[in-house]
RNA sequence: CGGGGCGUGGCGCAGCCUGGUAGCGCAUCUGCUUUGGGAGCAGAGGGUCGGAGGUUCGAAUCCUCUCGCCCCGACCA
């Protein structure tokens, strides 16, 4: 391919609204262009990378007998109503109505009514396709003999993100491989799950990036399990903790936190109210230092506690509504108090999962101050007399991190501004409280799985997820099969996603330097960049063309920079920016000695060679680069 | 959705406060000279200053509204 004919416009300056490296470099390299917030065109170079990654995905899935199909991007509301997600999926689901529904709205307006058009939305752009695929399978699969079955598609998805950002990594429109499996029972679904888990490991290994499969939070769907696949990159949105001794790797949202004892507290004492006068306190550290009395000149932070007032929201029939059946089905709010050791951080996901809540929010600070009667910094789990907290104490569900189970003599906010209690014994002083793992695990915490290693922290970009769905959709949508006895059962399902465009961006996010992108060989738009420095010279151009042809004949993908009138520096800068793994420079200077130069983009190492040796040398370089990828991939 | 910022040729920006014929760099086109890490000179094309309304003799500039985009936060199978 001649670069002079390629649709590409490199930019010397970074577009102002590009906020992450991958977006900056891909925009500067003329690979992507923004069309609207979170919506991009993939220009020819980027599209080549995307298609290459898709092919890797297809090849690996084919090995597991997965079948590719394509479902519509536009889906009818009825399907989503059937699963119940039409109501539960938020505004990320882009909904709209077709001409029929619009005509209906117009008709009603004519009749003097004032219909809300939103009530007439009857289609959406699919952000995921559980309903659509379940509909297909229930219509076409009846017998256990047809199972298991694994169907997937590579498709443009749309999620109307509140705040699209990070270029291709959190866009609204993106390409995703979404796969769904159907099984006769749990054991079969588990086998399907692990088959996909292994396939994903193969896929990301072939991609040539550093990645980790991590245990993730499976959200509100109980009993299911899930792994996310993360490309490791400093700019990643997710925090990952990985044990340095065993295989345990998990999203920090989920990582089990070891139970750490509170500080050496001595013999149990009574709760001494308003014991410490601690005015003008800022954080926990200052607070601990400021706790002084006759015996203490400050407290160890491990003996302090912190307290959060929260509101948990439930949809449908949560535990909170069980006592009052009249409330079942109604959205419900539960008041929550959470107690942690002073130096620990709250993990809201754990709290949510513990309660089965659909939402969790910190109480507004003003509201909390009115509720407890104390300023921020002095609130605690033991209510002060005469406050609303005191009145409603029995309705506040009290949760205590398990590190404080058995702890005594803790300090806590006194619910009186500028004062702290001393001598808190959660078990004694917080009747009805529940002990559980509620805190965020941290780097260097002892691994809960092997008890030997310590957690190491990484940043990751989530590019894939395997998820055991269970029967959520098959039950709500009656996707059933008949077993050997002719008995009907709902199919057990799994779903498996890979963000194609996000993965390509993540690969860039992990592989670049000050000069530009460094593409991993398997998804580089082209493999070899032949840079002709003197296209005006018939001799030099002739050699460059010959080298291009030789390499292409040998099966390499070549972009030939034959552009005239550019200085060598400009061409080199462009080549570095585009970042193909190998650059082959053909110039008058080198040809005087009969030589061209092969340069490795990543190492910048240069070898001189005769033009006739190009194919051989490029092959050697390719083998070396692929070798390096294999050792770099995975752990 | 809350807080903040920005909308001026394809890209990056100045001009706005203090109203008076829209500018710079990059890119593009032409010519000449250059050619191993973003060349030089000369010339050329390209902008309803996000949109609407208002104030004014006159608005990129002042006022009001609106749309879009970006950042921080919240949210995220």
XYZ file of C-alpha atoms (C1' of nucleotides) in Angstrom:
712
model
C 0.000 0.000 0.000
C 1.313 3.382 -1.002
C 1.064 5.926 1.781
C 0.516 8.724 -0.737
C -2.869 7.126 -1.505
C -3.830 6.257 2.056
C -6.572 8.178 3.804
C -4.503 9.615 6.598
C -3.734 12.998 8.040
C -1.240 13.050 10.866
C -1.325 15.930 13.292
C 1.675 17.486 14.894
C -0.375 18.852 17.743
C -2.656 16.951 20.058
C -6.343 17.754 19.614
C -7.528 19.596 22.671
C -10.336 17.296 23.684
C -8.254 14.118 23.640
C -7.860 13.113 27.258
C -6.030 9.789 27.252
C -2.888 8.614 25.502
C -4.588 6.125 23.217
C -7.040 8.738 22.020
C -4.363 11.376 21.587
C -2.060 9.111 19.637
C -4.748 7.509 17.518
C -6.165 10.899 16.642
C -2.732 12.311 15.867
C -1.916 9.264 13.775
C -5.058 9.812 11.741
C -6.618 6.541 12.846
C -9.786 7.730 14.504
C -11.901 10.819 14.273
C -14.529 12.004 16.673
C -17.972 12.464 15.192
C -19.861 13.245 18.406
C -19.278 12.745 22.117
C -18.181 9.145 22.542
C -18.760 8.339 18.874
C -15.854 7.791 16.506
C -15.105 6.923 12.917
C -12.436 4.298 12.499
C -10.279 5.366 9.575
C -8.472 2.747 7.473
C -5.458 2.201 9.739
C -7.490 1.764 12.915
C -9.994 -0.413 11.101
C -7.231 -2.787 10.058
C -6.231 -3.237 13.712
C -9.822 -3.741 14.739
C -10.417 -6.365 12.075
C -7.228 -8.183 12.972
C -8.308 -8.432 16.571
C -11.768 -9.605 15.517
C -10.146 -12.357 13.480
C -8.102 -13.537 16.458
C -11.320 -13.674 18.466
C -13.154 -15.597 15.732
C -10.362 -18.115 15.290
C -10.118 -18.897 18.985
C -13.881 -19.133 19.479
C -14.166 -21.425 16.488
C -11.900 -23.872 18.330
C -14.608 -24.210 20.969
C -17.386 -24.707 18.482
C -18.934 -21.293 18.963
C -21.229 -20.191 16.144
C -21.261 -16.667 14.806
C -24.491 -14.911 13.983
C -25.624 -11.303 13.805
C -28.584 -9.856 15.623
C -30.179 -6.466 15.050
C -28.708 -3.402 16.720
C -32.216 -1.995 17.004
C -34.370 -4.017 19.340
C -38.073 -3.825 20.160
C -39.161 -2.772 23.631
C -41.280 -5.909 24.035
C -38.234 -8.146 24.375
C -36.799 -5.939 27.068
C -40.102 -5.722 28.856
C -40.262 -9.491 28.908
C -36.990 -9.787 30.815
C -37.910 -6.812 32.967
C -34.899 -4.843 31.933
C -36.852 -2.193 30.054
C -37.648 -0.788 33.462
C -34.424 -1.557 35.293
C -31.871 -0.583 32.687
C -31.200 3.110 33.203
C -30.742 5.928 30.763
C -27.773 4.129 29.271
C -30.342 2.370 27.158
C -31.033 4.681 24.252
C -34.750 4.453 23.614
C -36.801 5.965 20.845
C -39.963 5.387 18.892
C -40.681 4.537 15.301
C -43.091 6.347 12.945
C -46.095 4.354 14.107
C -45.614 5.412 17.701
C -44.939 8.985 16.643
C -48.171 9.000 14.669
C -49.994 7.773 17.752
C -48.507 10.607 19.806
C -49.453 13.148 17.129
C -52.969 11.738 16.996
C -53.414 12.122 20.750
C -52.069 15.645 20.663
C -54.628 16.434 18.015
C -57.280 15.151 20.377
C -56.112 17.628 22.968
C -54.230 15.171 25.113
C -50.676 15.883 26.263
C -48.932 12.549 25.954
C -45.352 12.150 27.105
C -43.490 10.853 24.079
C -41.265 8.799 26.371
C -44.219 6.595 27.219
C -44.391 5.643 23.562
C -40.794 4.603 23.045
C -40.981 1.183 21.500
C -37.405 0.510 20.378
C -33.900 0.779 21.733
C -30.327 0.472 20.553
C -28.972 -2.740 22.001
C -26.266 -2.315 24.618
C -26.185 -6.088 25.040
C -28.219 -8.922 23.581
C -29.325 -11.413 26.225
C -32.982 -10.917 25.326
C -32.455 -11.100 21.595
C -30.376 -14.264 21.714
C -32.658 -15.919 24.238
C -35.565 -15.209 21.932
C -33.751 -16.898 19.062
C -32.828 -19.949 21.081
C -36.258 -20.479 22.598
C -37.767 -20.392 19.130
C -35.251 -22.804 17.627
C -33.988 -25.121 20.323
C -36.281 -27.618 21.995
C -34.216 -30.675 22.862
C -31.385 -31.468 25.201
C -29.752 -33.081 22.164
C -29.100 -29.633 20.734
C -27.333 -28.415 23.839
C -24.945 -27.023 24.812
C -24.877 -24.250 22.282
C -22.663 -21.180 22.158
C -23.624 -18.258 19.933
C -21.748 -15.034 19.416
C -21.686 -11.936 17.297
C -19.315 -9.062 16.620
C -21.424 -5.984 16.551
C -21.666 -2.263 17.067
C -23.216 -1.563 20.440
C -24.573 1.624 21.903
C -24.685 2.692 25.528
C -25.716 6.226 26.248
C -23.030 6.895 28.853
C -23.644 9.813 31.132
C -20.180 10.941 30.550
C -18.364 9.431 27.601
C -14.616 9.764 28.030
C -11.240 8.215 27.481
C -11.720 8.045 23.719
C -12.410 4.526 22.524
C -12.249 3.174 26.045
C -15.498 4.590 27.289
C -17.345 5.667 24.216
C -21.045 5.444 23.610
C -20.774 3.519 20.389
C -18.307 0.655 20.351
C -17.703 -2.734 18.835
C -18.213 -5.706 21.068
C -17.981 -9.450 20.726
C -20.849 -10.759 22.779
C -21.369 -14.458 23.196
C -24.030 -16.475 24.978
C -24.099 -20.107 25.930
C -27.026 -22.395 26.711
C -26.786 -25.529 28.803
C -28.884 -28.304 30.254
C -27.628 -27.850 33.796
C -25.253 -26.086 36.121
C -22.375 -28.491 35.643
C -22.593 -28.129 31.891
C -22.766 -24.342 32.204
C -19.667 -24.429 34.393
C -17.800 -26.395 31.741
C -18.905 -23.851 29.153
C -17.782 -21.056 31.419
C -14.302 -22.460 31.862
C -14.012 -23.204 28.171
C -14.627 -19.520 27.496
C -12.287 -18.550 30.299
C -9.558 -20.535 28.574
C -10.477 -19.171 25.152
C -10.172 -15.626 26.490
C -6.760 -16.418 27.886
C -5.717 -17.642 24.445
C -7.186 -14.582 22.757
C -5.415 -12.018 24.907
C -2.199 -14.007 24.828
C -2.268 -13.914 21.044
C -2.967 -10.215 21.124
C 0.448 -9.721 22.682
C -0.475 -7.520 25.638
C 0.033 -7.918 29.348
C -3.261 -8.904 30.905
C -4.805 -10.644 33.881
C -8.004 -12.571 34.407
C -9.453 -11.283 37.660
C -12.271 -12.346 39.909
C -14.901 -9.693 39.761
C -18.058 -8.566 41.431
C -21.075 -10.305 40.002
C -23.451 -7.615 41.170
C -26.876 -8.397 42.497
C -27.250 -11.749 40.737
C -26.557 -14.172 43.531
C -24.867 -17.531 43.183
C -23.162 -16.629 39.950
C -19.493 -16.057 39.391
C -17.549 -14.023 36.951
C -14.094 -13.106 35.763
C -13.009 -9.928 34.095
C -10.045 -9.757 31.753
C -7.942 -6.677 32.223
C -5.208 -5.233 30.066
C -2.669 -3.842 32.497
C -1.968 -0.155 31.986
C -1.159 2.679 34.341
C -4.099 4.646 33.023
C -6.577 1.844 33.741
C -9.800 2.760 35.490
C -9.932 -0.342 37.662
C -7.773 -1.211 40.632
C -6.697 -4.828 40.745
C -5.084 -6.703 43.602
C -3.035 -9.753 42.884
C -1.430 -12.055 45.437
C 2.313 -12.340 44.989
C 2.310 -15.939 46.171
C -0.805 -17.592 44.781
C -3.118 -17.163 41.791
C -5.699 -15.028 43.564
C -6.278 -11.914 41.469
C -9.375 -9.834 41.849
C -10.955 -6.501 41.237
C -10.406 -4.378 44.309
C -14.168 -3.953 44.481
C -14.347 -7.592 45.352
C -10.996 -8.493 46.910
C -11.485 -10.147 50.251
C -9.888 -8.103 52.997
C -8.077 -9.964 55.760
C -9.403 -9.481 59.257
C -6.925 -7.193 60.958
C -7.138 -6.915 64.729
C -7.675 -3.554 66.324
C -4.762 -2.070 68.207
C -3.603 -3.370 71.608
C -6.568 -2.187 73.579
C -5.919 -3.586 76.996
C -8.673 -4.608 79.397
C -12.199 -3.797 78.503
C -13.500 -0.557 79.960
C -16.926 0.990 80.009
C -17.989 3.345 77.288
C -16.745 6.701 78.495
C -18.919 9.263 76.832
C -17.490 12.516 75.533
C -14.141 11.426 76.863
C -11.818 13.107 74.442
C -12.116 16.746 73.575
C -10.870 16.932 70.009
C -11.809 20.271 68.496
C -11.188 21.223 64.894
C -10.342 17.745 63.743
C -9.665 17.023 60.062
C -8.916 13.413 59.170
C -8.555 10.210 61.116
C -4.824 10.621 61.572
C -5.111 14.061 63.124
C -8.059 12.893 65.143
C -6.102 10.006 66.621
C -3.194 12.261 67.460
C -5.494 14.752 69.147
C -6.992 12.284 71.599
C -5.295 13.154 74.825
C -6.143 12.534 78.462
C -4.236 11.725 81.630
C -3.165 8.345 80.276
C -3.051 8.932 76.530
C -1.065 11.276 74.396
C -2.888 10.491 71.186
C -4.310 7.111 70.180
C -3.013 4.597 67.660
C -5.114 4.929 64.538
C -5.888 1.205 64.754
C -7.843 1.884 67.920
C -10.031 4.532 66.341
C -13.207 3.902 64.431
C -15.011 5.748 61.687
C -18.699 5.867 61.029
C -20.764 6.382 57.905
C -24.468 7.054 57.725
C -25.873 5.709 54.493
C -29.080 4.998 52.692
C -29.521 1.694 50.923
C -32.133 1.463 48.214
C -34.037 -1.618 47.259
C -36.209 -2.396 44.317
C -38.853 -5.049 44.426
C -39.028 -7.037 47.645
C -35.933 -6.589 49.795
C -35.437 -7.885 53.273
C -36.612 -4.531 54.578
C -40.076 -5.028 53.173
C -40.531 -8.590 54.376
C -41.894 -7.364 57.685
C -44.519 -5.403 55.865
C -45.949 -7.278 52.891
C -47.876 -4.200 51.858
C -44.550 -2.685 50.862
C -43.476 -5.598 48.714
C -42.808 -4.465 45.194
C -42.300 -0.898 46.321
C -38.922 0.754 46.190
C -37.656 0.980 49.708
C -34.938 2.855 51.545
C -33.064 1.522 54.532
C -31.049 3.639 56.946
C -27.614 2.244 57.443
C -24.744 2.837 59.845
C -21.340 1.454 58.913
C -18.430 1.259 61.355
C -14.853 0.725 60.204
C -11.443 0.911 61.778
C -10.109 4.439 61.447
C -7.472 3.638 58.859
C -9.704 1.441 56.711
C -11.627 2.419 53.632
C -15.243 1.578 52.992
C -16.044 -0.755 50.102
C -19.554 0.210 49.002
C -19.858 -2.788 46.688
C -19.456 -5.170 49.607
C -22.103 -3.320 51.576
C -24.456 -3.396 48.619
C -23.962 -7.098 48.053
C -24.360 -7.932 51.722
C -27.778 -6.310 51.817
C -28.840 -7.132 48.288
C -29.379 -3.419 47.776
C -29.775 -1.899 44.341
C -28.358 1.453 45.367
C -26.243 2.867 48.141
C -25.598 6.471 48.992
C -23.844 8.363 51.695
C -26.328 10.508 53.574
C -25.999 14.146 52.625
C -23.657 15.793 55.088
C -26.212 18.423 56.090
C -28.833 15.770 56.635
C -26.429 13.604 58.619
C -25.458 16.514 60.844
C -29.084 17.229 61.586
C -29.707 13.550 62.210
C -26.846 12.961 64.657
C -26.583 16.417 66.138
C -22.868 16.670 65.431
C -20.645 18.144 62.770
C -18.829 15.965 60.278
C -15.883 14.331 61.989
C -17.696 13.770 65.254
C -20.453 11.414 64.231
C -20.454 7.979 65.717
C -22.564 4.831 66.029
C -23.833 5.564 69.549
C -26.590 8.176 69.335
C -26.696 11.162 71.659
C -29.800 11.697 73.780
C -32.608 13.661 72.253
C -31.521 13.424 68.620
C -33.434 11.908 65.721
C -30.704 9.290 65.584
C -31.559 8.342 69.140
C -35.269 8.116 68.308
C -34.740 6.029 65.178
C -31.828 3.933 66.429
C -33.809 0.710 66.187
C -34.466 1.370 62.512
C -30.840 1.964 61.659
C -29.230 -1.233 60.409
C -25.762 -1.248 61.967
C -22.897 -2.914 60.065
C -19.411 -3.299 61.520
C -16.323 -4.375 59.630
C -15.154 -7.777 60.779
C -11.769 -6.395 61.747
C -13.568 -4.867 64.720
C -15.218 -8.104 65.768
C -14.084 -8.664 69.348
C -12.393 -5.286 69.538
C -12.806 -3.266 72.715
C -11.856 0.199 73.898
C -12.181 1.877 70.532
C -12.722 5.558 70.105
C -15.624 6.859 68.102
C -17.369 10.109 67.335
C -19.550 11.260 70.254
C -22.290 12.776 68.091
C -21.389 15.947 69.918
C -19.222 18.368 68.012
C -15.601 18.407 69.221
C -15.953 15.244 71.331
C -15.159 11.544 71.016
C -16.228 8.586 73.114
C -13.670 6.116 74.404
C -14.167 2.468 75.250
C -16.426 1.395 72.376
C -17.069 -2.326 72.272
C -19.153 -2.870 69.166
C -20.633 -6.135 70.376
C -21.696 -4.553 73.670
C -22.531 -1.030 72.584
C -24.111 -1.652 69.182
C -26.848 -4.203 69.859
C -28.075 -5.943 66.744
C -25.058 -5.054 64.679
C -23.725 -7.335 61.942
C -20.038 -8.075 61.488
C -18.881 -8.569 57.908
C -16.097 -7.849 55.456
C -16.932 -4.297 54.467
C -13.643 -2.626 53.815
C -11.546 -2.103 50.752
C -8.607 -4.478 50.678
C -5.318 -2.685 50.229
C -1.893 -3.273 48.769
C 0.319 -5.288 51.141
C -2.673 -6.855 52.907
C -2.191 -10.537 53.640
C -3.855 -12.709 50.991
C -7.024 -14.340 52.310
C -6.721 -17.315 49.988
C -3.262 -18.655 50.677
C -2.542 -16.733 53.863
C 1.063 -16.349 52.752
C 1.354 -13.799 49.972
C 0.603 -10.118 50.021
C -1.532 -8.167 47.620
C 0.151 -6.220 44.860
C -1.771 -3.440 43.147
C -2.203 -2.943 39.406
C -4.296 -0.699 37.230
C -6.277 -2.424 34.558
C -8.591 -1.724 31.653
C -11.481 -4.136 31.569
C -11.631 -5.565 28.073
C -13.517 -8.785 28.570
C -15.807 -10.560 30.946
C -17.061 -14.087 31.318
C -20.222 -14.390 33.339
C -22.300 -17.304 34.494
C -25.821 -16.010 34.123
C -27.819 -18.930 35.405
C -31.494 -18.951 34.509
C -32.315 -15.264 34.894
C -33.244 -14.804 31.249
C -34.295 -18.323 30.394
C -36.826 -18.267 33.224
C -38.248 -14.815 32.588
C -38.425 -15.495 28.850
C -39.392 -19.177 28.962
C -36.360 -20.460 27.153
C -36.710 -24.137 27.927
C -35.761 -27.566 26.599
C -37.035 -31.102 27.055
C -34.768 -33.607 28.783
C -34.476 -37.358 28.154
C -37.659 -37.904 30.123
C -39.577 -35.288 28.205
C -39.525 -32.967 31.161
C -39.203 -29.218 30.609
C -36.357 -27.176 32.154
C -35.076 -23.643 31.745
C -31.689 -23.524 30.068
C -28.709 -22.470 32.149
C -26.945 -19.605 30.469
C -23.581 -17.876 30.377
C -22.559 -14.677 28.671
C -19.143 -13.621 27.474
C -18.098 -10.210 26.202
C -15.014 -8.672 24.684
C -14.833 -4.960 23.956
C -13.143 -5.063 20.568
C -12.510 -1.363 20.074
C -11.713 -0.893 23.720
C -9.132 -3.658 23.551
C -7.398 -2.026 20.604
C -7.288 1.262 22.521
C -6.050 -0.555 25.621
C -3.255 -2.130 23.587
C -2.133 1.375 22.648
C -2.566 2.539 26.205
C -0.090 -0.124 27.248
C 2.320 0.211 24.318
C 3.581 3.655 23.414
C 6.493 5.984 24.024
C 7.225 9.685 23.651
C 7.290 9.347 19.855
C 4.039 7.508 19.355
C 2.338 4.145 19.284
C 4.208 0.828 19.470
C 1.745 -1.671 18.004
C 1.861 -5.268 19.152
C 2.651 -7.236 15.997
C -0.611 -9.235 15.891
C -2.828 -6.169 15.541
C -0.524 -3.622 13.940
C -2.308 -2.046 10.957
C 0.742 -2.911 8.857
C 3.773 -4.860 9.931
C 6.496 -3.140 7.971
C 6.769 0.560 7.170
C 8.970 0.996 4.094
C 10.116 4.603 4.219
C 11.499 5.921 0.981
C 13.505 9.050 1.676
C 14.116 10.043 -1.933
C 11.055 9.150 -3.948
C 12.170 11.691 -6.559
C 15.131 9.501 -7.439
C 14.213 6.738 -9.853
C 16.880 4.490 -8.414
C 15.842 4.890 -4.783
C 12.157 4.639 -5.607
C 12.887 1.523 -7.653
C 14.570 -0.179 -4.760
C 11.802 0.834 -2.357
C 9.144 -0.523 -4.705
C 11.059 -3.755 -5.130
C 11.411 -4.205 -1.378
C 7.728 -3.484 -0.888
C 6.823 -6.082 -3.501
C 9.234 -8.701 -2.126
C 7.851 -8.310 1.374
C 4.246 -8.426 0.215
C 4.943 -11.496 -1.884
C 6.389 -13.100 1.226
C 3.113 -12.417 3.033
C 4.018 -9.312 5.003
C 1.736 -6.327 5.247
C 3.579 -3.259 4.069
C 2.875 0.438 4.045
C 5.239 2.238 1.674
C 5.825 5.900 2.465
C 6.378 7.130 -1.079
C 5.264 10.695 -0.371
C 7.308 13.307 -2.189
C 8.613 16.600 -0.907
C 8.852 15.644 2.740
C 12.093 15.862 4.658
C 13.474 12.640 6.159
C 12.775 13.969 9.630
C 9.093 14.452 8.858
C 8.815 10.903 7.521
C 10.569 9.419 10.526
C 8.326 11.315 12.901
C 5.255 10.051 11.109
C 6.579 6.496 11.084
C 7.259 6.611 14.820
C 3.811 8.029 15.459
C 2.078 5.315 13.425
C 4.181 2.791 15.291
C 4.360 -0.305 13.064
C 6.791 -2.791 14.595
C 9.392 -2.584 11.815
C 10.601 0.307 9.696
C 12.659 -0.279 6.587
C 14.406 2.864 5.432
C 15.449 3.209 1.801
C 17.513 6.307 1.028
C 20.124 7.536 -1.421
C 22.726 7.742 1.311
C 22.382 4.137 2.359
C 22.130 2.861 -1.186
C 25.546 4.334 -1.997
C 26.864 1.459 0.076
C 24.131 -0.769 -1.287
C 22.356 -0.851 2.042
C 18.897 -0.246 3.488
C 18.089 -0.101 7.206
C 15.710 -2.136 9.317
C 14.677 -0.561 12.606
C 12.738 -2.068 15.488
C 10.128 0.415 16.692
C 10.243 -0.712 20.283
C 13.980 -1.150 20.857
C 15.089 1.364 18.218
C 17.762 -1.174 17.225
C 18.935 -0.778 13.627
C 20.450 -3.328 11.278
C 21.848 -2.571 7.816
C 21.148 -5.024 5.083
C 21.141 -5.438 1.323
C 17.712 -4.864 -0.223
C 17.647 -8.463 -1.482
C 17.919 -9.652 2.107
C 14.845 -7.722 3.232
C 12.485 -10.688 3.378
C 14.962 -12.823 5.282
C 15.838 -10.105 7.790
C 12.234 -9.062 8.308
C 11.315 -12.694 8.938
C 14.033 -12.972 11.556
C 12.863 -9.758 13.207
C 9.267 -10.928 13.146
C 10.167 -14.190 14.834
C 12.097 -12.348 17.502
C 9.259 -9.902 18.170
C 6.688 -12.681 18.382
C 8.959 -14.516 20.780
C 9.116 -11.448 22.988
C 5.342 -11.106 22.902
C 4.894 -14.645 24.136
C 7.065 -14.044 27.149
C 5.475 -10.650 27.803
C 1.870 -11.862 27.616
C 0.006 -12.979 30.659
C 1.871 -13.042 33.906
C -27.398 14.935 36.825
C -24.386 18.847 40.222
C -19.837 22.130 39.990
C -16.144 24.434 36.632
C -14.157 25.636 31.745
C -14.202 26.224 26.467
C -16.717 27.056 21.460
C -12.869 31.943 16.163
C -10.520 28.242 8.410
C -8.893 20.841 8.716
C -5.692 21.059 13.710
C -3.539 24.215 17.761
C -4.331 29.140 19.381
C -4.545 34.998 19.737
C -8.207 38.859 19.438
C -13.125 39.768 23.760
C -11.748 43.024 29.573
C -11.733 48.688 26.877
C -17.256 47.379 20.355
C -14.828 50.246 14.670
C -13.391 46.080 7.757
C -10.981 38.598 11.462
C -5.280 37.349 12.722
C -0.931 33.818 13.902
C 1.437 28.820 13.720
C 0.692 23.946 11.591
C -1.737 21.603 7.474
C -3.387 22.319 2.025
C -2.233 24.233 -3.251
C 1.661 26.640 -6.940
C 6.828 27.780 -8.067
C 12.056 27.686 -6.958
C 15.831 25.994 -3.652
C 16.473 21.974 -0.122
C 16.728 16.351 1.607
C 19.110 10.789 7.199
C 15.025 13.061 12.786
C 8.958 17.643 11.811
C 13.628 22.609 5.746
C 13.765 27.878 3.373
C 11.820 31.745 0.303
C 7.819 33.718 -2.637
C 2.762 33.369 -3.701
C -2.482 31.253 -3.256
C -7.065 29.165 -1.455
C -10.033 28.420 2.800
C -13.689 31.214 8.466
C -22.320 32.617 8.591
C -16.345 33.908 14.982
C -21.521 27.240 17.814
C -26.914 29.030 17.217
C -31.082 32.535 18.273
C -32.665 37.046 20.144
C -31.322 41.855 22.168
C -28.353 46.657 23.042
C -25.801 49.890 19.390
C -24.748 54.048 13.782
C -21.722 49.577 14.183
C -21.054 43.138 17.866
C -16.184 37.693 17.538
C -16.174 41.498 21.527
C -21.623 43.825 25.765
C -26.639 41.409 27.581
C -30.313 37.187 27.560
C -31.501 32.448 26.091
C -30.006 28.003 23.787
C -26.909 24.040 21.720
C -22.350 21.476 21.671
C -17.754 19.913 23.723
C -14.107 19.166 27.756
C -12.684 18.635 33.032
C -14.023 17.253 38.395
C -17.818 14.583 40.953
C -21.903 11.155 41.066
C -23.170 6.725 38.025
C -21.541 2.221 35.436
C -24.142 -5.800 33.052
